[in-house]
Amino acid sequence: MGYSNIRQVLGAIAVIFLVLILWVYTYKLGCFSLLMPIIVTVVIASGYIEIRMKQKECFRDCYFKKNTLISKILTSPVLPSIFFILLSISYSLSLMYLSINFDSVFYLLLTLFIAAVFGIYRFFLNFFANIVNDKHLEIFARETTVKISALILFCGYAYLFLNSSEPEYLRETLKETLTAATNSISSNCSFVDVVLRTQTEVDSRIWFLMKESNSAIEEQSSKNILWISFMILNSLAILGLNRFIVQVIYLLNKIIKRNDGR
């Protein structure tokens, strides 16, 4: 791995860890902690909006003349921006909630995953170099990387989730579980507090129901289906983390290329 590649990997790890760790240590203190989910939202949304606008431009160039009214309407960024910002907010909030419980083992695995994602991205850049138009090469490689790395990350998350212990807030009754869950998380920022407590209440209800269902269901296959279903419901955070990682690598690659004069 060359010096430039090492810089990009270390830079990506530094940026991603900085955002996540700052959030974990500041979300309780005040609303300035919202800067972290805002950064994640902007980074994720920028990737979505860029690819959507490229698709619109390609469609326009195939069928319509430039500078016509319909051409301008088709390439307007307003609606795509609103939609993808809202989608990115949901990813970001889910990721911020999940990241509160990340442990040292997860961060170690995350470091390896970021390095692997960088390797996949570089592979596709080289693989598609003589196939894809140069002006679309980096985006094409990025979107292909997103799909491949999402599968890897989701499989890793599934393994960790299925082998993890139950939350400490689980109690004998649903009411006690909800009370313990909501008391386990709080923030001095009203918005953050509402979002986190709402998500905690939803998760605690599902965990309690899953625990009760597991007690009533004897077949292991049925239990696994229930756990996998619950895991899929909480996969927004994983999808958000994956796209955040790939987009950071993509942006750092463009910045370093520009600074190196390539």
Tab-separated table of C-alpha atoms in Angstrom:
chain	number	residue	atom	x	y	z
A	1	MET	CA	0.000	0.000	0.000
A	2	GLY	CA	1.467	3.350	-1.086
A	3	TYR	CA	1.858	6.448	1.080
A	4	SER	CA	-1.173	8.112	-0.513
A	5	ASN	CA	-3.343	5.076	0.204
A	6	ILE	CA	-2.151	4.910	3.812
A	7	ARG	CA	-3.028	8.601	4.215
A	8	GLN	CA	-6.525	7.986	2.911
A	9	VAL	CA	-7.155	4.971	5.164
A	10	LEU	CA	-5.846	6.739	8.273
A	11	GLY	CA	-7.721	9.891	7.337
A	12	ALA	CA	-10.987	7.978	6.920
A	13	ILE	CA	-10.521	6.171	10.253
A	14	ALA	CA	-9.719	9.473	11.989
A	15	VAL	CA	-12.759	11.301	10.583
A	16	ILE	CA	-15.226	8.485	11.270
A	17	PHE	CA	-13.915	7.768	14.779
A	18	LEU	CA	-13.810	11.470	15.632
A	19	VAL	CA	-17.460	11.976	14.694
A	20	LEU	CA	-18.683	8.863	16.519
A	21	ILE	CA	-16.576	9.327	19.674
A	22	LEU	CA	-17.337	13.041	19.973
A	23	TRP	CA	-21.020	12.207	19.763
A	24	VAL	CA	-20.784	9.500	22.438
A	25	TYR	CA	-18.998	11.860	24.843
A	26	THR	CA	-21.077	14.991	24.165
A	27	TYR	CA	-24.679	13.899	23.528
A	28	LYS	CA	-25.497	14.145	27.243
A	29	LEU	CA	-24.095	17.654	27.608
A	30	GLY	CA	-26.132	19.846	25.271
A	31	CYS	CA	-27.463	20.599	21.815
A	32	PHE	CA	-24.015	21.381	20.395
A	33	SER	CA	-23.668	17.592	20.144
A	34	LEU	CA	-26.155	17.767	17.247
A	35	LEU	CA	-23.227	18.898	15.104
A	36	MET	CA	-22.176	15.240	14.817
A	37	PRO	CA	-25.455	13.862	13.364
A	38	ILE	CA	-25.642	16.959	11.149
A	39	ILE	CA	-22.196	16.132	9.727
A	40	VAL	CA	-23.247	12.510	9.143
A	41	THR	CA	-26.484	13.651	7.479
A	42	VAL	CA	-24.689	16.080	5.150
A	43	VAL	CA	-22.048	13.513	4.172
A	44	ILE	CA	-24.585	10.761	3.453
A	45	ALA	CA	-27.018	13.085	1.659
A	46	SER	CA	-24.274	14.544	-0.552
A	47	GLY	CA	-23.564	11.104	-1.997
A	48	TYR	CA	-27.212	10.345	-2.663
A	49	ILE	CA	-27.878	13.739	-4.244
A	50	GLU	CA	-24.776	13.559	-6.429
A	51	ILE	CA	-25.663	10.187	-7.950
A	52	ARG	CA	-29.301	11.192	-8.434
A	53	MET	CA	-28.335	14.416	-10.223
A	54	LYS	CA	-25.928	12.505	-12.478
A	55	GLN	CA	-28.774	10.139	-13.405
A	56	LYS	CA	-31.044	13.090	-14.166
A	57	GLU	CA	-28.390	14.748	-16.316
A	58	CYS	CA	-27.790	11.527	-18.267
A	59	PHE	CA	-31.532	11.150	-18.881
A	60	ARG	CA	-31.793	14.786	-19.986
A	61	ASP	CA	-28.833	14.543	-22.358
A	62	CYS	CA	-30.332	11.437	-23.977
A	63	TYR	CA	-33.769	12.885	-24.701
A	64	PHE	CA	-33.881	16.680	-24.350
A	65	LYS	CA	-32.029	19.779	-25.457
A	66	LYS	CA	-30.276	21.834	-22.800
A	67	ASN	CA	-31.699	25.164	-21.579
A	68	THR	CA	-35.303	24.162	-22.346
A	69	LEU	CA	-37.939	24.410	-19.617
A	70	ILE	CA	-38.445	20.665	-19.317
A	71	SER	CA	-34.682	20.180	-19.180
A	72	LYS	CA	-34.408	22.606	-16.274
A	73	ILE	CA	-37.301	20.959	-14.452
A	74	LEU	CA	-35.795	17.503	-14.877
A	75	THR	CA	-32.425	18.579	-13.503
A	76	SER	CA	-33.763	20.633	-10.600
A	77	PRO	CA	-32.046	19.507	-7.383
A	78	VAL	CA	-34.847	20.654	-5.055
A	79	LEU	CA	-37.004	17.518	-4.741
A	80	PRO	CA	-34.109	15.019	-4.713
A	81	SER	CA	-32.337	17.129	-2.081
A	82	ILE	CA	-35.389	17.225	0.208
A	83	PHE	CA	-36.025	13.492	-0.129
A	84	PHE	CA	-32.434	12.383	0.400
A	85	ILE	CA	-31.842	14.791	3.281
A	86	LEU	CA	-34.870	13.321	5.075
A	87	LEU	CA	-33.649	9.794	4.328
A	88	SER	CA	-30.162	10.681	5.539
A	89	ILE	CA	-31.579	12.147	8.756
A	90	SER	CA	-33.253	8.817	9.525
A	91	TYR	CA	-29.953	7.013	8.856
A	92	SER	CA	-28.038	9.499	10.988
A	93	LEU	CA	-30.367	9.389	13.998
A	94	SER	CA	-30.426	5.589	13.945
A	95	LEU	CA	-26.626	5.480	13.746
A	96	MET	CA	-26.211	7.981	16.571
A	97	TYR	CA	-28.495	5.913	18.785
A	98	LEU	CA	-26.711	2.650	18.005
A	99	SER	CA	-23.225	4.148	18.402
A	100	ILE	CA	-23.869	4.934	22.067
A	101	ASN	CA	-23.448	1.217	22.805
A	102	PHE	CA	-20.394	0.600	20.603
A	103	ASP	CA	-17.611	-1.093	22.577
A	104	SER	CA	-13.848	-1.395	22.018
A	105	VAL	CA	-14.271	-4.664	20.099
A	106	PHE	CA	-16.664	-3.002	17.663
A	107	TYR	CA	-14.236	-0.123	17.071
A	108	LEU	CA	-11.438	-2.595	16.374
A	109	LEU	CA	-13.609	-4.413	13.843
A	110	LEU	CA	-14.696	-1.063	12.423
A	111	THR	CA	-11.041	-0.148	11.801
A	112	LEU	CA	-10.548	-3.356	9.827
A	113	PHE	CA	-13.797	-2.773	7.954
A	114	ILE	CA	-12.798	0.760	6.916
A	115	ALA	CA	-9.491	-0.580	5.555
A	116	ALA	CA	-11.381	-3.315	3.699
A	117	VAL	CA	-13.846	-0.804	2.227
A	118	PHE	CA	-10.955	1.331	1.001
A	119	GLY	CA	-9.427	-1.736	-0.662
A	120	ILE	CA	-12.742	-2.569	-2.344
A	121	TYR	CA	-13.127	1.022	-3.561
A	122	ARG	CA	-9.616	1.111	-5.016
A	123	PHE	CA	-10.198	-2.266	-6.665
A	124	PHE	CA	-13.324	-1.017	-8.437
A	125	LEU	CA	-11.591	2.205	-9.477
A	126	ASN	CA	-8.950	0.128	-11.254
A	127	PHE	CA	-11.398	-2.507	-12.500
A	128	PHE	CA	-13.752	0.000	-14.137
A	129	ALA	CA	-10.986	2.357	-15.377
A	130	ASN	CA	-11.179	1.051	-18.968
A	131	ILE	CA	-14.926	0.391	-18.904
A	132	VAL	CA	-16.685	3.395	-17.370
A	133	ASN	CA	-16.531	6.992	-18.604
A	134	ASP	CA	-13.843	8.900	-16.668
A	135	LYS	CA	-16.216	11.578	-15.380
A	136	HIS	CA	-18.455	8.913	-13.834
A	137	LEU	CA	-15.742	6.447	-12.765
A	138	GLU	CA	-15.383	7.501	-9.124
A	139	ILE	CA	-19.142	7.631	-8.542
A	140	PHE	CA	-19.654	4.266	-10.230
A	141	ALA	CA	-16.903	2.701	-8.102
A	142	ARG	CA	-18.373	4.296	-4.969
A	143	GLU	CA	-21.905	3.002	-5.544
A	144	THR	CA	-20.626	-0.502	-6.330
A	145	THR	CA	-18.535	-0.389	-3.150
A	146	VAL	CA	-21.583	0.681	-1.124
A	147	LYS	CA	-23.500	-2.401	-2.243
A	148	ILE	CA	-20.670	-4.884	-1.615
A	149	SER	CA	-19.599	-3.394	1.724
A	150	ALA	CA	-23.206	-3.164	2.972
A	151	LEU	CA	-23.528	-6.930	2.635
A	152	ILE	CA	-20.245	-7.478	4.505
A	153	LEU	CA	-21.144	-5.061	7.301
A	154	PHE	CA	-24.641	-6.432	7.695
A	155	CYS	CA	-23.331	-10.002	7.975
A	156	GLY	CA	-20.813	-8.871	10.602
A	157	TYR	CA	-23.496	-6.975	12.481
A	158	ALA	CA	-25.803	-10.005	12.331
A	159	TYR	CA	-23.113	-12.227	13.857
A	160	LEU	CA	-22.363	-9.764	16.669
A	161	PHE	CA	-26.055	-9.147	17.330
A	162	LEU	CA	-27.017	-12.825	17.484
A	163	ASN	CA	-24.120	-13.524	19.851
A	164	SER	CA	-24.595	-10.464	22.060
A	165	SER	CA	-26.085	-10.484	25.546
A	166	GLU	CA	-29.488	-9.051	26.408
A	167	PRO	CA	-29.687	-5.375	27.464
A	168	GLU	CA	-29.270	-4.708	31.164
A	169	TYR	CA	-32.588	-2.873	31.329
A	170	LEU	CA	-34.691	-6.016	30.743
A	171	ARG	CA	-36.922	-6.784	33.735
A	172	GLU	CA	-39.712	-9.183	34.656
A	173	THR	CA	-42.520	-6.877	33.463
A	174	LEU	CA	-42.873	-4.539	30.492
A	175	LYS	CA	-43.493	-1.520	32.738
A	176	GLU	CA	-40.307	-2.144	34.711
A	177	THR	CA	-38.385	-2.700	31.481
A	178	LEU	CA	-39.593	0.597	29.989
A	179	THR	CA	-38.729	2.487	33.168
A	180	ALA	CA	-35.247	1.000	33.352
A	181	ALA	CA	-34.653	1.596	29.640
A	182	THR	CA	-35.668	5.267	29.666
A	183	ASN	CA	-33.644	5.885	32.821
A	184	SER	CA	-30.556	4.415	31.161
A	185	ILE	CA	-30.255	7.231	28.641
A	186	SER	CA	-30.734	10.999	28.808
A	187	SER	CA	-29.454	14.298	27.441
A	188	ASN	CA	-29.571	17.959	28.462
A	189	CYS	CA	-30.681	18.756	24.903
A	190	SER	CA	-34.464	18.340	24.646
A	191	PHE	CA	-34.423	17.205	21.016
A	192	VAL	CA	-31.671	14.630	21.566
A	193	ASP	CA	-33.369	13.416	24.745
A	194	VAL	CA	-36.720	12.890	23.004
A	195	VAL	CA	-35.161	11.073	20.041
A	196	LEU	CA	-33.011	8.774	22.172
A	197	ARG	CA	-35.736	8.008	24.720
A	198	THR	CA	-38.246	7.282	21.946
A	199	GLN	CA	-35.853	4.885	20.241
A	200	THR	CA	-35.003	3.291	23.588
A	201	GLU	CA	-38.678	2.751	24.375
A	202	VAL	CA	-39.258	1.125	20.992
A	203	ASP	CA	-36.223	-1.132	21.371
A	204	SER	CA	-37.054	-2.076	24.951
A	205	ARG	CA	-40.603	-3.060	23.993
A	206	ILE	CA	-39.304	-5.238	21.159
A	207	TRP	CA	-36.593	-6.775	23.361
A	208	PHE	CA	-39.174	-7.598	26.037
A	209	LEU	CA	-41.557	-9.134	23.515
A	210	MET	CA	-38.702	-11.085	21.961
A	211	LYS	CA	-37.706	-12.400	25.368
A	212	GLU	CA	-41.281	-13.463	26.128
A	213	SER	CA	-41.650	-15.020	22.674
A	214	ASN	CA	-38.400	-16.950	23.084
A	215	SER	CA	-39.710	-18.397	26.332
A	216	ALA	CA	-42.889	-19.552	24.606
A	217	ILE	CA	-41.286	-20.870	21.403
A	218	GLU	CA	-39.374	-24.113	21.565
A	219	GLU	CA	-38.148	-24.429	17.972
A	220	GLN	CA	-34.733	-22.797	17.454
A	221	SER	CA	-35.517	-21.990	13.807
A	222	SER	CA	-38.565	-19.951	14.851
A	223	LYS	CA	-36.508	-18.088	17.432
A	224	ASN	CA	-33.859	-17.259	14.828
A	225	ILE	CA	-36.507	-15.901	12.450
A	226	LEU	CA	-37.782	-13.597	15.208
A	227	TRP	CA	-34.296	-12.336	16.045
A	228	ILE	CA	-33.388	-11.794	12.403
A	229	SER	CA	-36.640	-9.869	11.854
A	230	PHE	CA	-35.815	-7.607	14.804
A	231	MET	CA	-32.288	-7.140	13.490
A	232	ILE	CA	-33.567	-6.077	10.072
A	233	LEU	CA	-35.837	-3.492	11.710
A	234	ASN	CA	-32.732	-1.955	13.296
A	235	SER	CA	-30.608	-2.106	10.151
A	236	LEU	CA	-31.036	1.606	9.262
A	237	ALA	CA	-28.066	2.440	11.479
A	238	ILE	CA	-25.884	-0.155	9.739
A	239	LEU	CA	-26.847	1.068	6.278
A	240	GLY	CA	-26.174	4.642	7.389
A	241	LEU	CA	-22.781	3.736	8.856
A	242	ASN	CA	-21.809	1.883	5.686
A	243	ARG	CA	-22.708	4.758	3.375
A	244	PHE	CA	-21.057	7.262	5.712
A	245	ILE	CA	-17.794	5.271	5.609
A	246	VAL	CA	-17.806	4.872	1.815
A	247	GLN	CA	-18.666	8.541	1.243
A	248	VAL	CA	-15.868	9.701	3.564
A	249	ILE	CA	-13.378	7.515	1.661
A	250	TYR	CA	-14.735	8.848	-1.658
A	251	LEU	CA	-14.439	12.492	-0.552
A	252	LEU	CA	-10.940	12.024	0.880
A	253	ASN	CA	-9.859	10.378	-2.385
A	254	LYS	CA	-11.065	13.412	-4.349
A	255	ILE	CA	-9.421	15.872	-1.950
A	256	ILE	CA	-6.050	14.069	-1.982
A	257	LYS	CA	-6.168	13.727	-5.781
A	258	ARG	CA	-6.835	17.457	-6.117
A	259	ASN	CA	-4.021	18.367	-3.697
A	260	ASP	CA	-1.595	16.023	-5.450
A	261	GLY	CA	-2.476	17.633	-8.778
A	262	ARG	CA	-3.791	14.431	-10.376
